[in-house]
Tab-separated table of C-alpha atoms in Angstrom:
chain	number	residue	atom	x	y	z
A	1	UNK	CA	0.000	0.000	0.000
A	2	UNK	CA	1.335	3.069	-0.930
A	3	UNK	CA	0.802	6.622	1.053
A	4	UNK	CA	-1.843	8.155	-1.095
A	5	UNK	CA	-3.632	4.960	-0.330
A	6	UNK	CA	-3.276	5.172	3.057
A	7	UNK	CA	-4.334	8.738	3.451
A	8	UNK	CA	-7.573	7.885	1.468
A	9	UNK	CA	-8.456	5.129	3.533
A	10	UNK	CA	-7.694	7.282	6.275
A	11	UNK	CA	-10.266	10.060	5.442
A	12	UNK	CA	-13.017	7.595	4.577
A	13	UNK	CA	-12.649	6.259	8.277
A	14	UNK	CA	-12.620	9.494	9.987
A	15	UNK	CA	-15.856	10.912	7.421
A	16	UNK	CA	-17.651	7.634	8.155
A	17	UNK	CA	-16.800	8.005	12.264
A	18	UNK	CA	-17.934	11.257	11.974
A	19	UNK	CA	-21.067	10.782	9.996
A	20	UNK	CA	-21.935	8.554	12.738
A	21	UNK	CA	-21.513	9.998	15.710
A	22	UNK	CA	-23.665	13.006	13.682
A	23	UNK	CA	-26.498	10.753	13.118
A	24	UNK	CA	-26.668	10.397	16.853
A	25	UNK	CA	-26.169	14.202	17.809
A	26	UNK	CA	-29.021	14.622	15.369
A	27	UNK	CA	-31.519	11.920	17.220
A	28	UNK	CA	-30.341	14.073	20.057
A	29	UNK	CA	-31.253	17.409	18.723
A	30	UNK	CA	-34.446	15.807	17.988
A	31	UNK	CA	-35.289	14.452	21.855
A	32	UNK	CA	-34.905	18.355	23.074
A	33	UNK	CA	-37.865	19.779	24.143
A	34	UNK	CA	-37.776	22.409	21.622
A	35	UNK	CA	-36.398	20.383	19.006
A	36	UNK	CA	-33.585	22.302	17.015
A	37	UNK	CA	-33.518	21.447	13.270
A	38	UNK	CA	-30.169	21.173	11.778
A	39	UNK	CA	-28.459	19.818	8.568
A	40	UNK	CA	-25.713	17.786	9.141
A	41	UNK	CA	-23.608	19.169	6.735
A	42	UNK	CA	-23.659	22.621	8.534
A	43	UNK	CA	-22.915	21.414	11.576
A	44	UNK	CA	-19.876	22.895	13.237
A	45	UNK	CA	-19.943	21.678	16.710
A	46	UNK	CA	-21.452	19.589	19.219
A	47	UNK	CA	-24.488	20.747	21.400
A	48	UNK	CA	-22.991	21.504	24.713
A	49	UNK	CA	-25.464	18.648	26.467
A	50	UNK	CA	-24.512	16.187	23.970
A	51	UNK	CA	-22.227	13.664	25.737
A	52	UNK	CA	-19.931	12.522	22.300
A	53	UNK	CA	-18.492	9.554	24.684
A	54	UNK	CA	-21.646	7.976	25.477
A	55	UNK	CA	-22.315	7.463	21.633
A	56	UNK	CA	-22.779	3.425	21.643
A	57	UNK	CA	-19.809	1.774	19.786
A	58	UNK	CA	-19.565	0.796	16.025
A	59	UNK	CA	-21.263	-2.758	15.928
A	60	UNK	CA	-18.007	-4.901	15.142
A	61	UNK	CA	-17.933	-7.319	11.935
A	62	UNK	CA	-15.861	-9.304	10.104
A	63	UNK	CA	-13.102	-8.243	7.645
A	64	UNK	CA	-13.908	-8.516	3.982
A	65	UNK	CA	-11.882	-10.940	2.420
A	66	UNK	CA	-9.534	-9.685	-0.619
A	67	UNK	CA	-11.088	-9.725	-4.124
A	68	UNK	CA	-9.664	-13.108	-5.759
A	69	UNK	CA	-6.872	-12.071	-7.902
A	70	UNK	CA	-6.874	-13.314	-11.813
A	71	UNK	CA	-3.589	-16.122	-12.088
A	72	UNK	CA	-2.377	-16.241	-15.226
A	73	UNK	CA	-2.006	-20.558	-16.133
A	74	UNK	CA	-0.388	-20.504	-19.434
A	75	UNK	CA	1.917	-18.402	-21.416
A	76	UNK	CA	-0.988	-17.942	-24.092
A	77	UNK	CA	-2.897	-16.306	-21.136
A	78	UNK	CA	0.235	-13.888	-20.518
A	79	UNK	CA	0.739	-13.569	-24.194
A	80	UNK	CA	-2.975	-12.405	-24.992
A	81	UNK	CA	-3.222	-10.100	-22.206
A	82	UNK	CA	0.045	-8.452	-22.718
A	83	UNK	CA	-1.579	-7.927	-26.890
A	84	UNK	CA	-4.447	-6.354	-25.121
A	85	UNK	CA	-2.651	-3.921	-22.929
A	86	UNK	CA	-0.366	-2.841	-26.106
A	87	UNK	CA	-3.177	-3.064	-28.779
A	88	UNK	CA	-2.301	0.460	-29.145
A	89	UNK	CA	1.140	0.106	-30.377
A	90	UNK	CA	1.204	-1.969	-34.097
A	91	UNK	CA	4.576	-3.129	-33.451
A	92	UNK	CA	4.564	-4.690	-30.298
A	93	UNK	CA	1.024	-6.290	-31.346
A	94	UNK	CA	3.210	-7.720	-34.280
A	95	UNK	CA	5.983	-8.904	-32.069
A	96	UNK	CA	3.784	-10.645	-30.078
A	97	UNK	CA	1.544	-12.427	-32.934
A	98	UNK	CA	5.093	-13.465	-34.033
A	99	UNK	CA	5.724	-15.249	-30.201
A	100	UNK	CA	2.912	-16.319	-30.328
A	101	UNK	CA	2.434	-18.170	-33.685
A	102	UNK	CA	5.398	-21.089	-33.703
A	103	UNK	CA	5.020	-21.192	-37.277
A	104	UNK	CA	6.300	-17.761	-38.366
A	105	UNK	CA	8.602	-17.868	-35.471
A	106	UNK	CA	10.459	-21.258	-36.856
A	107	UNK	CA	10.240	-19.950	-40.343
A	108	UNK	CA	12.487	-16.661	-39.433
A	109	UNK	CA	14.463	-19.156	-37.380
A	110	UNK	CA	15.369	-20.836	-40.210
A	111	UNK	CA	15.666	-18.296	-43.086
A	112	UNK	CA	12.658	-19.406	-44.545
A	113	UNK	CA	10.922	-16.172	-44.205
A	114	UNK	CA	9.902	-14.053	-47.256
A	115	UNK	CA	10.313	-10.411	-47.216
A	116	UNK	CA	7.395	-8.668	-47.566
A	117	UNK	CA	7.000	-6.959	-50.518
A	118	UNK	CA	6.697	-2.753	-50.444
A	119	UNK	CA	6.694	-0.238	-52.778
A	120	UNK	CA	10.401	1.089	-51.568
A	121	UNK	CA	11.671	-2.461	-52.255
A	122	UNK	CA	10.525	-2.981	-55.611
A	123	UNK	CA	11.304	0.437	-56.565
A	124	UNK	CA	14.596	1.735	-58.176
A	125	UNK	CA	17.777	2.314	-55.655
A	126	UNK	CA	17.531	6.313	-55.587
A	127	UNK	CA	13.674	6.122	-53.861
A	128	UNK	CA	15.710	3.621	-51.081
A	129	UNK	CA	18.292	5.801	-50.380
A	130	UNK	CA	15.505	8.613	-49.698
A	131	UNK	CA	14.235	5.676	-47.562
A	132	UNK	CA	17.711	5.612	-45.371
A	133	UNK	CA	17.789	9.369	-45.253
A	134	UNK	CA	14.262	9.612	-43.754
A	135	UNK	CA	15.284	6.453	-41.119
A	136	UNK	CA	18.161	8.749	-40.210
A	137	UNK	CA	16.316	11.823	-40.015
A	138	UNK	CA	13.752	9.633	-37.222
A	139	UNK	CA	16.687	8.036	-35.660
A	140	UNK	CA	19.098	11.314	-35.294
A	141	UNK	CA	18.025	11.775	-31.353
A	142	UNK	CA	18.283	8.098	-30.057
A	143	UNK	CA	21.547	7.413	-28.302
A	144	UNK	CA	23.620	4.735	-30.601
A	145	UNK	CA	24.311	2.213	-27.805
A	146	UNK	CA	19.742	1.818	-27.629
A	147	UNK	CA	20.267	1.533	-31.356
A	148	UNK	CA	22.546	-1.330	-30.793
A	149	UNK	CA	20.039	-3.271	-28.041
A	150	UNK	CA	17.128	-3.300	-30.757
């Protein structure tokens, strides 16, 4: 649990104490013999014949049990929610379909692979060279040693 966590829990427990112990001030306000009216949310302090310690106690009760927690089994299971958390980005969706399909995996293994055809590859070697000169342009910020990881 981190701070913020805390703190919020924290709050809830002293708003929910507090909204108690007003919902008996109220039944008290009400048993006067004039009885005084009074939202709860404009309250700002206690009658002065309201005795705050003889408020009965919280009723005590069991602790909920934690929310069961999704196990992953299988590496298909980790593999298909990992493609749904990066759905977003195209190529890690297509580095995942390739773990996760043996075929194309043991074809690029092997060589076996066929490029896929584009229009820069099938085109004459001046449009490729544009090609390089736009990868550099993209590339020109990245340190070279994160070039050399991927």
């Amino acid at each position: 649990m981190n701070s913020a966590l805390l703190l919020n829990r924290r709050r809830d427990f002293h708003k929910k104490l507090m909204d108690f112990a007003k919902q008996y001030h109220e039944e008290f306000l009400l048993a006067l013999v004039p009885p005084v009216f009074l939202e709860k949310d404009k309250l700002t302090r206690w009658h002065p014949d309201f005795e705050l310690d003889k408020v009965p106690d919280i009723p005590a009760q069991d602790i909920p049990l934690p929310k069961p927690q999704a196990t992953n089994t299988s590496v298909k299971q980790i593999l298909e929610q990992a493609k749904s958390l990066l759905s977003c980005n195209k190529k890690m969706g297509a580095a995942l379909n390739q773990i996760k399909d043996p075929k194309v995996t043991a074809a690029s293994s092997s060589g076996e692979q066929k490029e896929p055809t584009t229009p820069s590859s099938t085109s004459d070697p001046g449009s490729s060279q544009a090609v390089v000169e736009n990868l550099q342009k993209v590339i020109k910020g990245i340190p070279q040693g994160l070039l050399e990881k991927v």
